[in-house]
Amino acid sequence: NLIREISTNIIYVEKLFNNKQEMEREARALQMIRPHPNLIDVRCMDQSSIVFERGEGNLLDLVSQVNIEDMTYQLIEGIRALHAINLVHGDIKPNNIVKLGQTIKLIDFGFTGRPGEMRCGFGTRGFMAPELNIPGCRQQQLGPAIDWFAAGVTVYVMRAKRANPMIPISRLLPFNADGTKKPIFGYDFVTEFINACLETNPRNRLLRVRRLVDSL
């Protein structure tokens, strides 16, 4: 829902929950998060809803307005802020990132948890790391490597969507139907980041990404 604060006339977004467990999980994560430019701000919460600042729209809706390189740097900072307090987002994708002016912010912390936490079901198909993409409902482990993989797919899709705005996301994902990776050309920072994030082995993925982002 969109709601207006009477005293300030500011419009906020209210997220309603039917599932108490989902509400509690997201509320716990949000209570741990420190204010950060690239993480959505919370106005208030009660037993069944959370009120957030309102964005202009998610990245896919605003793809023509997004500077991909700047978006990549800001996405990295948002992820690093979460990982610094020992949290994993668990469902990074363009629909879970909103734009406010020139700032992008991560939203939707319903899958967020501690590294090492075991859970059945999180993430979004197409953005899930290969170590999670197993048929059936099996307990999987949260870890920072899954956020980086999803971030790499997100940046790849945003760059591809910018060039081909009418093509469905399913055709823009960086993997072919047989699971092989599509070639990614270029030598700029964004391409390096995508290649590091899409590393199949999670240990190697973390090492490559950390070397890259630590150089920023």
GROMACS .gro file of N, CA, C and O in nm, residues 21-22 25 110-111 117-123 128 132 134-142:
model
   92
   21GLN      N    1   0.565  -1.584   1.034
   21GLN     CA    2   0.705  -1.622   1.031
   21GLN      C    3   0.784  -1.535   0.935
   21GLN      O    4   0.896  -1.492   0.964
   22GLU      N    5   0.726  -1.506   0.817
   22GLU     CA    6   0.793  -1.420   0.720
   22GLU      C    7   0.809  -1.278   0.775
   22GLU      O    8   0.913  -1.215   0.756
   25ARG      N    9   1.087  -1.278   1.037
   25ARG     CA   10   1.221  -1.293   0.978
   25ARG      C   11   1.269  -1.162   0.917
   25ARG      O   12   1.382  -1.120   0.939
  110GLY      N   13   1.305  -1.052   0.311
  110GLY     CA   14   1.231  -1.169   0.357
  110GLY      C   15   1.311  -1.298   0.358
  110GLY      O   16   1.276  -1.393   0.428
  111PHE      N   17   1.418  -1.305   0.278
  111PHE     CA   18   1.502  -1.425   0.275
  111PHE      C   19   1.634  -1.404   0.352
  111PHE      O   20   1.720  -1.492   0.354
  117GLU      N   21   2.323  -2.043   0.801
  117GLU     CA   22   2.186  -2.084   0.834
  117GLU      C   23   2.133  -2.177   0.725
  117GLU      O   24   2.148  -2.152   0.607
  118MET      N   25   2.070  -2.287   0.768
  118MET     CA   26   2.014  -2.384   0.676
  118MET      C   27   1.865  -2.353   0.656
  118MET      O   28   1.793  -2.328   0.752
  119ARG      N   29   1.822  -2.356   0.529
  119ARG     CA   30   1.683  -2.322   0.500
  119ARG      C   31   1.638  -2.393   0.372
  119ARG      O   32   1.717  -2.417   0.282
  120CYS      N   33   1.511  -2.423   0.367
  120CYS     CA   34   1.454  -2.483   0.247
  120CYS      C   35   1.381  -2.376   0.168
  120CYS      O   36   1.275  -2.329   0.209
  121GLY      N   37   1.440  -2.333   0.059
  121GLY     CA   38   1.374  -2.237  -0.028
  121GLY      C   39   1.411  -2.093  -0.002
  121GLY      O   40   1.372  -2.035   0.097
  122PHE      N   41   1.490  -2.037  -0.091
  122PHE     CA   42   1.518  -1.893  -0.094
  122PHE      C   43   1.580  -1.860  -0.228
  122PHE      O   44   1.628  -1.948  -0.299
  123GLY      N   45   1.576  -1.733  -0.262
  123GLY     CA   46   1.630  -1.692  -0.392
  123GLY      C   47   1.526  -1.703  -0.501
  123GLY      O   48   1.413  -1.748  -0.479
  128MET      N   49   1.973  -1.767  -0.891
  128MET     CA   50   2.026  -1.854  -0.785
  128MET      C   51   2.162  -1.910  -0.824
  128MET      O   52   2.183  -1.952  -0.938
  132LEU      N   53   2.281  -2.381  -0.524
  132LEU     CA   54   2.146  -2.382  -0.469
  132LEU      C   55   2.045  -2.443  -0.564
  132LEU      O   56   1.937  -2.484  -0.523
  134ILE      N   57   1.910  -2.694  -0.700
  134ILE     CA   58   1.893  -2.839  -0.692
  134ILE      C   59   1.744  -2.869  -0.691
  134ILE      O   60   1.670  -2.809  -0.613
  135PRO      N   61   1.696  -2.962  -0.775
  135PRO     CA   62   1.552  -2.992  -0.778
  135PRO      C   63   1.500  -3.039  -0.642
  135PRO      O   64   1.572  -3.105  -0.565
  136GLY      N   65   1.375  -3.005  -0.613
  136GLY     CA   66   1.314  -3.045  -0.488
  136GLY      C   67   1.347  -2.949  -0.375
  136GLY      O   68   1.429  -2.859  -0.388
  137CYS      N   69   1.281  -2.968  -0.262
  137CYS     CA   70   1.301  -2.880  -0.147
  137CYS      C   71   1.403  -2.943  -0.052
  137CYS      O   72   1.369  -3.030   0.028
  138ARG      N   73   1.527  -2.902  -0.066
  138ARG     CA   74   1.633  -2.951   0.020
  138ARG      C   75   1.692  -2.837   0.099
  138ARG      O   76   1.698  -2.723   0.053
  139GLN      N   77   1.736  -2.867   0.221
  139GLN     CA   78   1.797  -2.765   0.305
  139GLN      C   79   1.924  -2.713   0.237
  139GLN      O   80   2.011  -2.791   0.197
  140GLN      N   81   1.933  -2.582   0.221
  140GLN     CA   82   2.049  -2.519   0.160
  140GLN      C   83   2.108  -2.418   0.258
  140GLN      O   84   2.039  -2.366   0.346
  141GLN      N   85   2.234  -2.389   0.241
  141GLN     CA   86   2.305  -2.303   0.336
  141GLN      C   87   2.319  -2.161   0.281
  141GLN      O   88   2.363  -2.141   0.168
  142LEU      N   89   2.281  -2.065   0.363
  142LEU     CA   90   2.304  -1.925   0.328
  142LEU      C   91   2.452  -1.893   0.338
  142LEU      O   92   2.521  -1.943   0.427
   0.00000   0.00000   0.00000
